[in-house]
Coordinates of C-alpha atoms in Angstrom, one line a residue:
Chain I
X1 CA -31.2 23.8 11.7
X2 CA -33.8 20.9 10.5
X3 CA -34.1 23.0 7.5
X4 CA -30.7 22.3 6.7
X5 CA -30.8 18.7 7.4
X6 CA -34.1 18.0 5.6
X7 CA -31.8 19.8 2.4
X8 CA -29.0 17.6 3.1
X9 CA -31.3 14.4 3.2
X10 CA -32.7 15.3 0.0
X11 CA -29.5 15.6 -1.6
X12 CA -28.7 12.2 -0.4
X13 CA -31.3 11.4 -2.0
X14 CA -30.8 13.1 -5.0
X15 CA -27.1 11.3 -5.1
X16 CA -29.1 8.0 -4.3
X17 CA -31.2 8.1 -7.1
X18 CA -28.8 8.9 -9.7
X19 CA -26.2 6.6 -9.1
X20 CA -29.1 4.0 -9.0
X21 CA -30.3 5.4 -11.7
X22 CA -26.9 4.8 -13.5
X23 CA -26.2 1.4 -12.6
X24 CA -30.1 0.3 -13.8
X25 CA -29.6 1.7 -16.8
X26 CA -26.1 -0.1 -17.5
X27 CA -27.6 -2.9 -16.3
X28 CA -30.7 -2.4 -18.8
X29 CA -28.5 -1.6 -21.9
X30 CA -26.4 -4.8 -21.1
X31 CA -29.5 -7.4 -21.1
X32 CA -30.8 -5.5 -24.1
X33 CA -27.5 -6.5 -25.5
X34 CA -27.7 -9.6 -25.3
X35 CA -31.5 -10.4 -25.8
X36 CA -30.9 -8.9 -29.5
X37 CA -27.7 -11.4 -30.4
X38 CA -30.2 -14.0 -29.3
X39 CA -32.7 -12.7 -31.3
X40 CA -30.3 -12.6 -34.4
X41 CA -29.0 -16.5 -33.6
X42 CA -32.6 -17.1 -33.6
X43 CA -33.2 -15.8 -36.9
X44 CA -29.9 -17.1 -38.1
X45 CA -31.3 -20.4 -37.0
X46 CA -34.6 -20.5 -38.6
X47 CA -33.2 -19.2 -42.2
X48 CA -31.3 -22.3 -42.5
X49 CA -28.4 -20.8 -44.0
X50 CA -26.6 -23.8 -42.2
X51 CA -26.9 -27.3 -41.5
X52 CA -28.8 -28.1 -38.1
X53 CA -25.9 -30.2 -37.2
X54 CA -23.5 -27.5 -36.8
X55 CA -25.8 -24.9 -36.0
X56 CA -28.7 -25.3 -33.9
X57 CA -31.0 -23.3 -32.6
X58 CA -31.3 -21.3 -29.3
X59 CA -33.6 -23.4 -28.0
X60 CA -32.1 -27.0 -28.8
X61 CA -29.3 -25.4 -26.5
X62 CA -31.7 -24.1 -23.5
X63 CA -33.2 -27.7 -24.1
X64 CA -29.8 -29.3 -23.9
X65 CA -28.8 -27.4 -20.7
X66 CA -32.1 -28.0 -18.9
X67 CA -32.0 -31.7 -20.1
X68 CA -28.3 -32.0 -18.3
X69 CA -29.3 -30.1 -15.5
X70 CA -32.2 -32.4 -15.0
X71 CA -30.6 -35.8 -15.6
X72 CA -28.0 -35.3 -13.4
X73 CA -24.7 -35.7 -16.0
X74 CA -24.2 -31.6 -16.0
X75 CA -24.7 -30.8 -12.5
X76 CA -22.0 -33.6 -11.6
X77 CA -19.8 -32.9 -14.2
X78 CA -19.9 -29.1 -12.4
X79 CA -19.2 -30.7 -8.9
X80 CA -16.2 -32.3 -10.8
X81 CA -14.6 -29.6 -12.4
X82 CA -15.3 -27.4 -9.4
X83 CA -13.4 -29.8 -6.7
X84 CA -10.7 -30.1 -9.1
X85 CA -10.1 -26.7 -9.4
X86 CA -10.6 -25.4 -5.8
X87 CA -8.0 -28.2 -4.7
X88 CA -5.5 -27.4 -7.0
X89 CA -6.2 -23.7 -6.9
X90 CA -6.1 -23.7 -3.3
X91 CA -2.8 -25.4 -3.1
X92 CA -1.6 -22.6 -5.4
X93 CA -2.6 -20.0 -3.2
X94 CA -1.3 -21.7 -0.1
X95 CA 2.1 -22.2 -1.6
X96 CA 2.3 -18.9 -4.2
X97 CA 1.4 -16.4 -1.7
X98 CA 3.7 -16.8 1.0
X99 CA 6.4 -17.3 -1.9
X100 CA 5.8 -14.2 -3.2
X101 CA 5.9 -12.4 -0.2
X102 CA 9.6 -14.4 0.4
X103 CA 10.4 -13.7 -3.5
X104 CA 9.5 -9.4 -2.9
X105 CA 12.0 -9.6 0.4
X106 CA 14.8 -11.9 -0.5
X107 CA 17.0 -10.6 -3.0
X108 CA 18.6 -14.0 -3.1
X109 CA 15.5 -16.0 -3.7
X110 CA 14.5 -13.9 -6.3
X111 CA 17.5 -13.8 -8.2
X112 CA 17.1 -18.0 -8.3
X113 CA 13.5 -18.8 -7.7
X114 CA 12.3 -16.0 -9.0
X115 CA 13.8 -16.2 -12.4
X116 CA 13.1 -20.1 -12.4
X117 CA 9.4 -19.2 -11.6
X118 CA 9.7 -16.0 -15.0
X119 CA 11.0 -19.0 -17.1
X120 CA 8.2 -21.2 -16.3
X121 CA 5.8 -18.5 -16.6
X122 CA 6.2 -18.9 -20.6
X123 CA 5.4 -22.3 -21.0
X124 CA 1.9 -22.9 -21.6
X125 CA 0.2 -25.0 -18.9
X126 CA -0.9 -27.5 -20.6
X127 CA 2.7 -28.3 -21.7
X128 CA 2.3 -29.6 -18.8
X129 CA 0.1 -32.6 -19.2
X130 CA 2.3 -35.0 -21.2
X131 CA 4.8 -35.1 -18.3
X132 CA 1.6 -34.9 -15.9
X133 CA 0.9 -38.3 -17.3
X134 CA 3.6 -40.1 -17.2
X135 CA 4.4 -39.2 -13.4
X136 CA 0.9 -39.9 -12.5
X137 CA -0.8 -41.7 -15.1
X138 CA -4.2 -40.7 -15.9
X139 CA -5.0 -39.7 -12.7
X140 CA -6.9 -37.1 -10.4
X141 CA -3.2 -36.1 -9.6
X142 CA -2.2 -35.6 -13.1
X143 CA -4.6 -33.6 -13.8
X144 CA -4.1 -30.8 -10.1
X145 CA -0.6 -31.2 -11.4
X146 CA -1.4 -28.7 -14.7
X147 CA -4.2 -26.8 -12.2
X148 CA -1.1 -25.9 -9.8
X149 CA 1.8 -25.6 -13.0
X150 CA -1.0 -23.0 -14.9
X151 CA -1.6 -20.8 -11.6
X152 CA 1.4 -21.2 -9.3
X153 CA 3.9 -19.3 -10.9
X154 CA 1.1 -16.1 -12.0
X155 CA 0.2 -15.7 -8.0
X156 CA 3.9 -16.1 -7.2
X157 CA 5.2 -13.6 -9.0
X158 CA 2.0 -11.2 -8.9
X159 CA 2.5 -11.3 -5.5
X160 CA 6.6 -10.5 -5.9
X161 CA 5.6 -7.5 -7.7
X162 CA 3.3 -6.1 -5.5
X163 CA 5.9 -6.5 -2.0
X164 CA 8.0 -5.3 -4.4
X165 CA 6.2 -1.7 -5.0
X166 CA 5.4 -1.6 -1.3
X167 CA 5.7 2.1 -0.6
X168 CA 9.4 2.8 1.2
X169 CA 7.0 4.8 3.9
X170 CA 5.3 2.1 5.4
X171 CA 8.6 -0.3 5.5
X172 CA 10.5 2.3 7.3
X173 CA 7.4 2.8 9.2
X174 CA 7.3 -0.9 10.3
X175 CA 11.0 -1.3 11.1
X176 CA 10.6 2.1 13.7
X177 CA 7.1 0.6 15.3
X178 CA 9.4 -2.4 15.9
X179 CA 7.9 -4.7 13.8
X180 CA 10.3 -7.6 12.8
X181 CA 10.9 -10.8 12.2
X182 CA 7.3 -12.7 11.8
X183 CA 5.4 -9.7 12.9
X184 CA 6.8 -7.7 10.0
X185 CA 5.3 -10.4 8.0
X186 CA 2.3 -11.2 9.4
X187 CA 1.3 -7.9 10.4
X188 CA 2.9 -5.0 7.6
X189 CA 3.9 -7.5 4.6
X190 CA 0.8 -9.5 4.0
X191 CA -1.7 -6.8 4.7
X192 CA 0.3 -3.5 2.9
X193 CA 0.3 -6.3 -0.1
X194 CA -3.0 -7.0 -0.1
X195 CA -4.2 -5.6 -3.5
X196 CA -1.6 -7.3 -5.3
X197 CA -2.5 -10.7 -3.9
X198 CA -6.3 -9.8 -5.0
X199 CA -5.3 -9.3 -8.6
X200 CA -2.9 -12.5 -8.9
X201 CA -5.7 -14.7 -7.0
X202 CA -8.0 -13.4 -9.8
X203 CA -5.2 -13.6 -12.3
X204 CA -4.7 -17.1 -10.5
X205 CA -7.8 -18.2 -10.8
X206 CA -8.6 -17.4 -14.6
X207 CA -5.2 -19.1 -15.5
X208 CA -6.1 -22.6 -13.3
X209 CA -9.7 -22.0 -14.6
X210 CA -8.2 -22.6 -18.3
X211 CA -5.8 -25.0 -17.5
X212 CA -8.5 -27.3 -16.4
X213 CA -10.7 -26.8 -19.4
X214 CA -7.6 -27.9 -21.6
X215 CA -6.2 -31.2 -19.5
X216 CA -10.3 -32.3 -19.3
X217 CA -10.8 -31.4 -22.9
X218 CA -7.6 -33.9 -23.8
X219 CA -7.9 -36.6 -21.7
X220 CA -11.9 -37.5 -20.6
X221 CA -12.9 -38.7 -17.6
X222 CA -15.6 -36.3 -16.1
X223 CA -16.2 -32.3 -15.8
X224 CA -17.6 -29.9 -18.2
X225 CA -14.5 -29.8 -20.1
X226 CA -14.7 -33.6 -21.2
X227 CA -19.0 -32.8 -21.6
X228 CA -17.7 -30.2 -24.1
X229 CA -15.4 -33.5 -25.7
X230 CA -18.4 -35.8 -25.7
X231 CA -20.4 -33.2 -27.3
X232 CA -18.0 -33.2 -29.8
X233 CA -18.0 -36.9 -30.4
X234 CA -21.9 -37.7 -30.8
X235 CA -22.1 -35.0 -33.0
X236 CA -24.1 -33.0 -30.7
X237 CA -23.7 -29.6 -31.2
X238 CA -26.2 -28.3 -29.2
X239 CA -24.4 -29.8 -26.1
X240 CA -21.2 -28.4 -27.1
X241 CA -22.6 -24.9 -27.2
X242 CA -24.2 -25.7 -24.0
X243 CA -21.3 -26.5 -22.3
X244 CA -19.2 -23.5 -23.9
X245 CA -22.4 -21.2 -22.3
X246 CA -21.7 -23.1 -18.9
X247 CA -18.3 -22.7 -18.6
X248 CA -18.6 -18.9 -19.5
X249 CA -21.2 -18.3 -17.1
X250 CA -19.3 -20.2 -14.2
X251 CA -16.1 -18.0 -15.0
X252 CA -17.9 -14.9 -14.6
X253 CA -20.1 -16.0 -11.8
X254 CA -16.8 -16.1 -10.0
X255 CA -15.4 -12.9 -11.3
X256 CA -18.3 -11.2 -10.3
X257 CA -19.0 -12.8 -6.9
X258 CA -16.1 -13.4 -5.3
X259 CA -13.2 -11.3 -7.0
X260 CA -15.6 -8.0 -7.5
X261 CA -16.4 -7.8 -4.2
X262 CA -13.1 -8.5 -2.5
X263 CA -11.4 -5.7 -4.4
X264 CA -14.7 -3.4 -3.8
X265 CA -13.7 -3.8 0.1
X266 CA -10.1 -3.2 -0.3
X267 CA -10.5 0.3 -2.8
X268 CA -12.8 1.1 0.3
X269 CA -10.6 0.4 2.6
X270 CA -7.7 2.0 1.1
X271 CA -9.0 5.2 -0.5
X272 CA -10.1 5.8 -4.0
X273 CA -6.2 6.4 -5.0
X274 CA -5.3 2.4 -4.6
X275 CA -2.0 2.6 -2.4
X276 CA -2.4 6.1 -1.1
Chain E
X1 CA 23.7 15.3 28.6
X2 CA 24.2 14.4 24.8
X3 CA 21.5 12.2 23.5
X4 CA 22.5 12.3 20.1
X5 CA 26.3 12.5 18.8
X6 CA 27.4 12.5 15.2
X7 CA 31.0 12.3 14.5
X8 CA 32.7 12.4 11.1
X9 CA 29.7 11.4 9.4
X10 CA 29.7 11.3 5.8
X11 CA 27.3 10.0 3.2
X12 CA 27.8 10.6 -0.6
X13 CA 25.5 9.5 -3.6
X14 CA 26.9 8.3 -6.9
X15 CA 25.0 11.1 -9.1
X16 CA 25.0 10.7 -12.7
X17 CA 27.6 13.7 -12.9
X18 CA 29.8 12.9 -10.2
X19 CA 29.6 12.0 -6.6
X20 CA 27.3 14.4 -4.8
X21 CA 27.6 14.6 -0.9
X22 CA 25.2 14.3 1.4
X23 CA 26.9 15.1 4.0
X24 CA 30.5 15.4 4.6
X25 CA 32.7 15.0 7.7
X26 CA 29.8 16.4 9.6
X27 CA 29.6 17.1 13.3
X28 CA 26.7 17.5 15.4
X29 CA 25.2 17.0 19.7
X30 CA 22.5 17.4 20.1
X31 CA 21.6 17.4 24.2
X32 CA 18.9 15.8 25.6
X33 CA 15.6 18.0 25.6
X34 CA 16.6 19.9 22.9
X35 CA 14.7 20.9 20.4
X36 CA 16.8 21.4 17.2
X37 CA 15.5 22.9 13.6
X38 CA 17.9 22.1 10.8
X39 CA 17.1 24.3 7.4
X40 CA 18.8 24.9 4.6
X41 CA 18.1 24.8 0.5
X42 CA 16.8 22.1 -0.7
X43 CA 18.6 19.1 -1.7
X44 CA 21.2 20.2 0.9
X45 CA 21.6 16.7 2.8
X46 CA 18.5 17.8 6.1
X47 CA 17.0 14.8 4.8
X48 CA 20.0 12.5 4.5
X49 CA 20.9 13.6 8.0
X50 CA 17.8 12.4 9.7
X51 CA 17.7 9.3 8.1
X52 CA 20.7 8.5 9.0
X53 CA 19.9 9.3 12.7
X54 CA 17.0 7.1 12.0
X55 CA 19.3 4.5 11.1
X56 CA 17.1 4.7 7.6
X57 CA 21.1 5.0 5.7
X58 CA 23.7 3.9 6.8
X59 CA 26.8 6.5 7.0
X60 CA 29.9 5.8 4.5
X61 CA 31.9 7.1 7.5
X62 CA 31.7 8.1 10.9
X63 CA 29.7 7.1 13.3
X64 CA 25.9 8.3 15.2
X65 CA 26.0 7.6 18.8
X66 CA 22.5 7.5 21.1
X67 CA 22.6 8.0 24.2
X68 CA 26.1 6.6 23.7
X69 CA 25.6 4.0 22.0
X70 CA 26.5 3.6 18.4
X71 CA 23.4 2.6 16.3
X72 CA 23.4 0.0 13.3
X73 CA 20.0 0.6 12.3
X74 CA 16.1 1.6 13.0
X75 CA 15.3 1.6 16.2
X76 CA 12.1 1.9 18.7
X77 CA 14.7 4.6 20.4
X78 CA 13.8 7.2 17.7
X79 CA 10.8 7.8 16.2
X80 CA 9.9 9.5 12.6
X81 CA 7.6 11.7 11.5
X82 CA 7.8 11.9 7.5
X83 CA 6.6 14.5 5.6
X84 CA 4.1 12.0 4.3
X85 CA 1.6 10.6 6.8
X86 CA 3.3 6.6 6.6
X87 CA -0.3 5.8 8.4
X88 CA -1.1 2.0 7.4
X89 CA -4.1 2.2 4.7
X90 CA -5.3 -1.6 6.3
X91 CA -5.5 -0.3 10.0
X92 CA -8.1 2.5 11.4
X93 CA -6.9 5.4 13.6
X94 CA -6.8 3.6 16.9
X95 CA -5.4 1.0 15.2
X96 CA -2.3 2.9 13.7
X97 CA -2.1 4.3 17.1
X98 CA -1.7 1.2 18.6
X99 CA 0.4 -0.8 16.1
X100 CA 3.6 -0.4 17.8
X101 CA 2.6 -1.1 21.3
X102 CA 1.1 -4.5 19.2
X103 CA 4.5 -5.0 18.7
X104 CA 5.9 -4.3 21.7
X105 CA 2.9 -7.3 23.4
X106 CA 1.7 -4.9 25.3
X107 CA -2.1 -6.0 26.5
X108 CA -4.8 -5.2 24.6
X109 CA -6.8 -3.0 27.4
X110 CA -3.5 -1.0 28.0
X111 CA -3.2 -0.5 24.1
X112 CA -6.5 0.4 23.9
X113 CA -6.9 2.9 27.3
X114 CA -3.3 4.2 25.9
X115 CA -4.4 5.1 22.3
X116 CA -7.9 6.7 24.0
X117 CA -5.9 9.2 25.9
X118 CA -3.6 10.3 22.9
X119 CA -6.8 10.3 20.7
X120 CA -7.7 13.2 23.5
X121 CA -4.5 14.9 23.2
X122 CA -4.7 15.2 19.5
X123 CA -8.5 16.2 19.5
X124 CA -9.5 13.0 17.3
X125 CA -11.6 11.3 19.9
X126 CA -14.4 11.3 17.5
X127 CA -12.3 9.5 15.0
X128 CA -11.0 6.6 16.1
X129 CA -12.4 4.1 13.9
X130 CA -11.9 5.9 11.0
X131 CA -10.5 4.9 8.1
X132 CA -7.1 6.9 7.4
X133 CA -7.8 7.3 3.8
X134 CA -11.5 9.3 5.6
X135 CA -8.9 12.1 7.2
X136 CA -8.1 15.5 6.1
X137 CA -4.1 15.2 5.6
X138 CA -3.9 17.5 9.1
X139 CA -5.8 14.8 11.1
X140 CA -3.0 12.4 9.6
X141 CA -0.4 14.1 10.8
X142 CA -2.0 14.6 14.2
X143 CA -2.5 10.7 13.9
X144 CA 1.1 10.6 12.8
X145 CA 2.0 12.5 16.1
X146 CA -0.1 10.5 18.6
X147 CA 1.3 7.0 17.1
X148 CA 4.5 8.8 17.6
X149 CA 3.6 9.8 21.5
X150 CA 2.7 6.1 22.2
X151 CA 6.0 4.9 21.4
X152 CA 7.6 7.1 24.0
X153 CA 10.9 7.1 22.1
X154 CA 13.6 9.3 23.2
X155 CA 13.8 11.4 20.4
X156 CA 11.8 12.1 18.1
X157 CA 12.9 12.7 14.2
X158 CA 10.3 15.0 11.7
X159 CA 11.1 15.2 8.5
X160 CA 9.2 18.4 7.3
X161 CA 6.2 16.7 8.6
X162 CA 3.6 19.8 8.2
X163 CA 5.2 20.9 4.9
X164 CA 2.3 20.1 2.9
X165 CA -0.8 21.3 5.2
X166 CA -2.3 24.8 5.1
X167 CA -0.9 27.5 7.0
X168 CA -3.9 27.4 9.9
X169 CA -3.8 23.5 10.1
X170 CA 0.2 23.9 10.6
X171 CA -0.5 26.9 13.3
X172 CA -2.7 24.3 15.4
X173 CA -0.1 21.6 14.9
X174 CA 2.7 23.7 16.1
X175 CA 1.0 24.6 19.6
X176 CA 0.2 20.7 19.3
X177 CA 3.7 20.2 19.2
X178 CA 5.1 23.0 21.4
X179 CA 3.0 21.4 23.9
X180 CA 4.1 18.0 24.0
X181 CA 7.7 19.6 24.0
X182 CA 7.0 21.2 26.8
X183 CA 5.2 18.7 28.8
X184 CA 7.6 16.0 27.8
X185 CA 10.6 17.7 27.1
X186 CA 11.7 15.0 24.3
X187 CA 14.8 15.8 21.8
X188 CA 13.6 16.6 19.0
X189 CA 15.5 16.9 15.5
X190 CA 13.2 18.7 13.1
X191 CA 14.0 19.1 9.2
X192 CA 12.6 21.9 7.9
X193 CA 12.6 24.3 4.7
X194 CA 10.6 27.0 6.7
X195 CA 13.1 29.6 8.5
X196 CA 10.0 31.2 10.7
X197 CA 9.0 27.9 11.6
X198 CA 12.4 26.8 12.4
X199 CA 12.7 30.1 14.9
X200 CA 9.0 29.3 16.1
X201 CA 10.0 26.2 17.7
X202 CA 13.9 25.6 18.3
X203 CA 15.8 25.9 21.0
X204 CA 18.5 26.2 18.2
X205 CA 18.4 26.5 14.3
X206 CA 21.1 24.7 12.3
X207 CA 21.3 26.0 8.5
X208 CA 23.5 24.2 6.2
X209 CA 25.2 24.8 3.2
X210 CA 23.7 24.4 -0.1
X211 CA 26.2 21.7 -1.5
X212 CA 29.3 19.4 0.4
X213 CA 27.0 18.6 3.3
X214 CA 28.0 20.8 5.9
X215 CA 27.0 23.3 8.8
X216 CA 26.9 27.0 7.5
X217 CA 25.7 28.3 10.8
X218 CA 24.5 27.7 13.9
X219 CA 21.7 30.4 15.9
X220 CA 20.5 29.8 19.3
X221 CA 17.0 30.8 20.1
X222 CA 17.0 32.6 23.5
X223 CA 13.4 34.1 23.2
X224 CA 11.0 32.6 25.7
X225 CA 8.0 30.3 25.4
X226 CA 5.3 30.3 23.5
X227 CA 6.6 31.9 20.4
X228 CA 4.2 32.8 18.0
X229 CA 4.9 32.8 14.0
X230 CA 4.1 36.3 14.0
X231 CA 6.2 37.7 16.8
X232 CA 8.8 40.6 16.0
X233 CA 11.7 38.3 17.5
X234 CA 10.4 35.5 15.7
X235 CA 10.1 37.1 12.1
X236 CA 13.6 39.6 12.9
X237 CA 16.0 36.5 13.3
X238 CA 14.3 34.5 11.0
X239 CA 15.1 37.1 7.9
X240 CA 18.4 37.1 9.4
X241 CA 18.9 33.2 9.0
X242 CA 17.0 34.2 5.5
X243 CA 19.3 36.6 4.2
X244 CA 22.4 33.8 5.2
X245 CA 20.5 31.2 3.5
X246 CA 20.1 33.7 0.3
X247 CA 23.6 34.6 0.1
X248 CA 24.6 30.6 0.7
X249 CA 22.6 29.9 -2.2
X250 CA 23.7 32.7 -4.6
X251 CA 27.2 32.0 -3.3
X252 CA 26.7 27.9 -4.9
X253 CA 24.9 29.0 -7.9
X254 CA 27.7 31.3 -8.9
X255 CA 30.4 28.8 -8.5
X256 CA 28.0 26.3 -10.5
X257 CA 28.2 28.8 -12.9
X258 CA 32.0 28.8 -12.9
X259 CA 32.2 25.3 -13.5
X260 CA 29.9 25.3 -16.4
X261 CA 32.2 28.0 -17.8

């Protein structure tokens, strides 16, 4: 017997090692990647092809980004783009979710709300802003107004969809466990459409994330978005690209932090096959 | 006493060729503590019949009486066994176990010293913080079974529930079954495709007709308990019910065949 378990450890190990093994070297080839474009900016750069103005070098950028970051003006402008976002965000989630769990059940509702919701879906948010403004001048307001518009109606009806595809099984399930009423809510409705709230959080999230960058980029007042204007205005290039590098980064900071490792603990906890 | 009573029930679906019946003006008591295997060839209406006893469909007419009582929908009276597991993917084993006693507000330690002794009864003590999706699909359906148990319904529906296991999970489940039959003495309405099985555990086989919804024949199963899959009574009225069910669906193929013509 402790044969055979020393043999099963090892190929534990074994497994260990190679899937390590695989995600190091991904992870290798990746940063490889992306020293080399550097590398071929950098030679861009010191060619001269272009003008300095309207193409620095790698380095002006870095120095731009540490610069901000040590004065102060892009750390704050992050804290204001971020509480923008999480405050009109969050009142998207708040009021899409439980929406689209009342859209996916109410035949009614959908037919009406629903459809109201797929028409509004096609305007671009930013669309938005004009009307934004003259409601709430050139305000904080205005500007969660185009957050909420640009992500409201993706949960919503993300969230529709997925009650919507709830297998018959579990429904019938819940209505013989005796679960009604709230309880069928709260306890089979919410949970069984769990995955499909994950991907229109995350599909949420990228449309309030862009929504933001448009209503800061058109009317300043602070945030990366209107750092990326003022770039734009002194002529500063190397700012600009600094700020386009920021806002990347913070988008898939979040896609990687948050969102990858919600939907890692859901596949776990429903199987490998999604809804199975 | 009758537990379940259906009268004049019919249920027909709007096919793309025609109506197609479910069933039609269809009959049926079913006493309490019996245990009753419907069969027949597929797509013969066995399925439409328990849901509606589940109160899944309503009928188009007639009625389905409990204990009585006509019923106007699901109910915590009847429970179902599908042919799928139906476990919640969000929940672990003693938490699908438990879910409908949740329900019910029971207390949490009764839930949880409730669940504990099913777990026993199923052999799955080792498993009850599992993950569902971590189970081979006969420890589903033994889950299936115990979340079943805990509900204590009066009867309980199964909807070709061990159709898709292998043939020495489905042996263990049927003495699983036979036993809580016996210890319980439950109705129980079981849908089936498998004639041996069927014989194995009725106290009466039902097979239907292959099209129009309808009883073809009823057999009583007089042998005593336990029956075995392999026992000479088991396997000699089986291939009787076989050679009906055969002829019923040679009988509907020709007179398909007629139509075509």
């Amino acid at each position: 017997m402790p044969i055979e378990q020393e043999e099963q450890s090892d190929i534990a190990k074994v497994r260990f090692f190679a899937q390590g093994y695989h995600v190091w070297r991904g992870r290798a080839a990746r940063l490889g990647f992306f020293a080399l474009l550097i590398a071929i900016w950098q030679v861009a750069a010191s060619l001269e092809l272009w003008n300095e103005v309207i193409f620095p070098h790698p380095k002006e950028v870095a120095d731009a980004v540490v610069l901000g970051m040590r004065d102060g003006t892009l750390p704050l402008a992050i804290q204001a783009s971020m509480q923008r976002l999480c405050m009109g965000y969050g009142i998207s989630l708040l009021i899409g979710i439980p929406l689209g769990l009342l859209l996916g059940r109410k035949r009614l509702l959908d037919d009406t709300v629903g459809s109201l919701a797929v028409g509004l879906q096609a305007l671009p948010s930013i669309c938005w802003l004009p009307m934004a403004v003259l409601w709430f001048g050139l305000s904080e307001t205005a500007m969660q107004f185009v957050i909420i518009m640009g992500s409201l109606m993706s949960i919503t009806l993300s969230v529709r969809d997925g009650v919507k595809t709830i297998p018959t099984l579990y429904l019938r399930a819940a209505s013989i466990l005796g679960a009604t009423g709230w309880r069928f809510y709260w306890y089979v409705l919410l949970p069984a459409s769990l995955p499909a709230i994950i991907t229109g959080a995350k599909l949420g999230w990228s449309f309030a994330w862009r929504s933001l960058m448009a209503a800061e980029l058109l009317y300043v007042t602070s945030g990366i978005g209107s750092t990326l204007m003022m770039g734009r205005e002194l002529h500063d290039m190397a700012l600009v690209v600094a700020a386009m590098i920021l806002i990347i980064t913070i988008g898939l900071l979040t896609d990687r932090l948050i969102f990858r490792f919600v939907e890692s603990l859901i596949h776990r906890r429903w199987g490998f096959g999604g809804r199975g | 006493m009758t537990m379940v009573e259906l009268k004049n029930v019919s249920r027909v679906y709007l096919g793309q060729s025609g109506p197609v019946y479910g069933l039609s003006a269809f009959d049926l008591r079913i006493a309490e503590g019996e245990f009753v295997c419907i069969v027949g060839p597929s797509g013969c209406g066995k399925t439409t019949l328990l849901n509606i006893v589940a109160g899944f469909e309503p009928p188009d007419l007639g009625e389905v009486l409990i204990d009585g009582e006509k019923i106007t929908g699901p109910g915590t009276n009847r429970f179902v066994m599908f042919q799928e597991h139906a476990l919640f993917p969000w929940l672990n084993v003693s938490q699908n176990i438990m879910f409908g006693l949740k329900m019910a507000g029971i207390h949490k330690r009764e839930r949880e010293e409730r669940a504990a002794a099913l777990l026993r009864t199923v052999n799955l003590s080792d498993f009850s913080t599992a993950w569902i999706h971590e189970l081979s699909g006969g420890m589903k359906q033994r889950v299936a079974l115990a979340r079943a148990l805990i509900m204590d319904p009066e009867i309980l529906l199964m909807d070709e529930p061990f159709a898709a296991l292998d043939s020495q999970t489905r042996d263990t489940l049927h003495e699983e079954v036979e036993l809580v039959w016996q210890r319980t003495k439950k109705t129980i309405l079981f849908v089936t495709h498998n004639v041996r099985e069927a014989v194995r555990l009725g106290t009466r086989v039902i097979l239907m007709t292959a099209k129009g919804g309808k009883i073809l024949r009823e057999y009583p199963i007089d042998l005593p308990r336990n029956r075995y899959l392999e026992d000479v009574e088991v396997v000699k009225i089986a291939s009787q019910i076989r050679d009906d069910l055969r002829h019923e669906v040679l009988r509907a193929t020709k007179e398909e065949g007629y139509h075509a013509d």
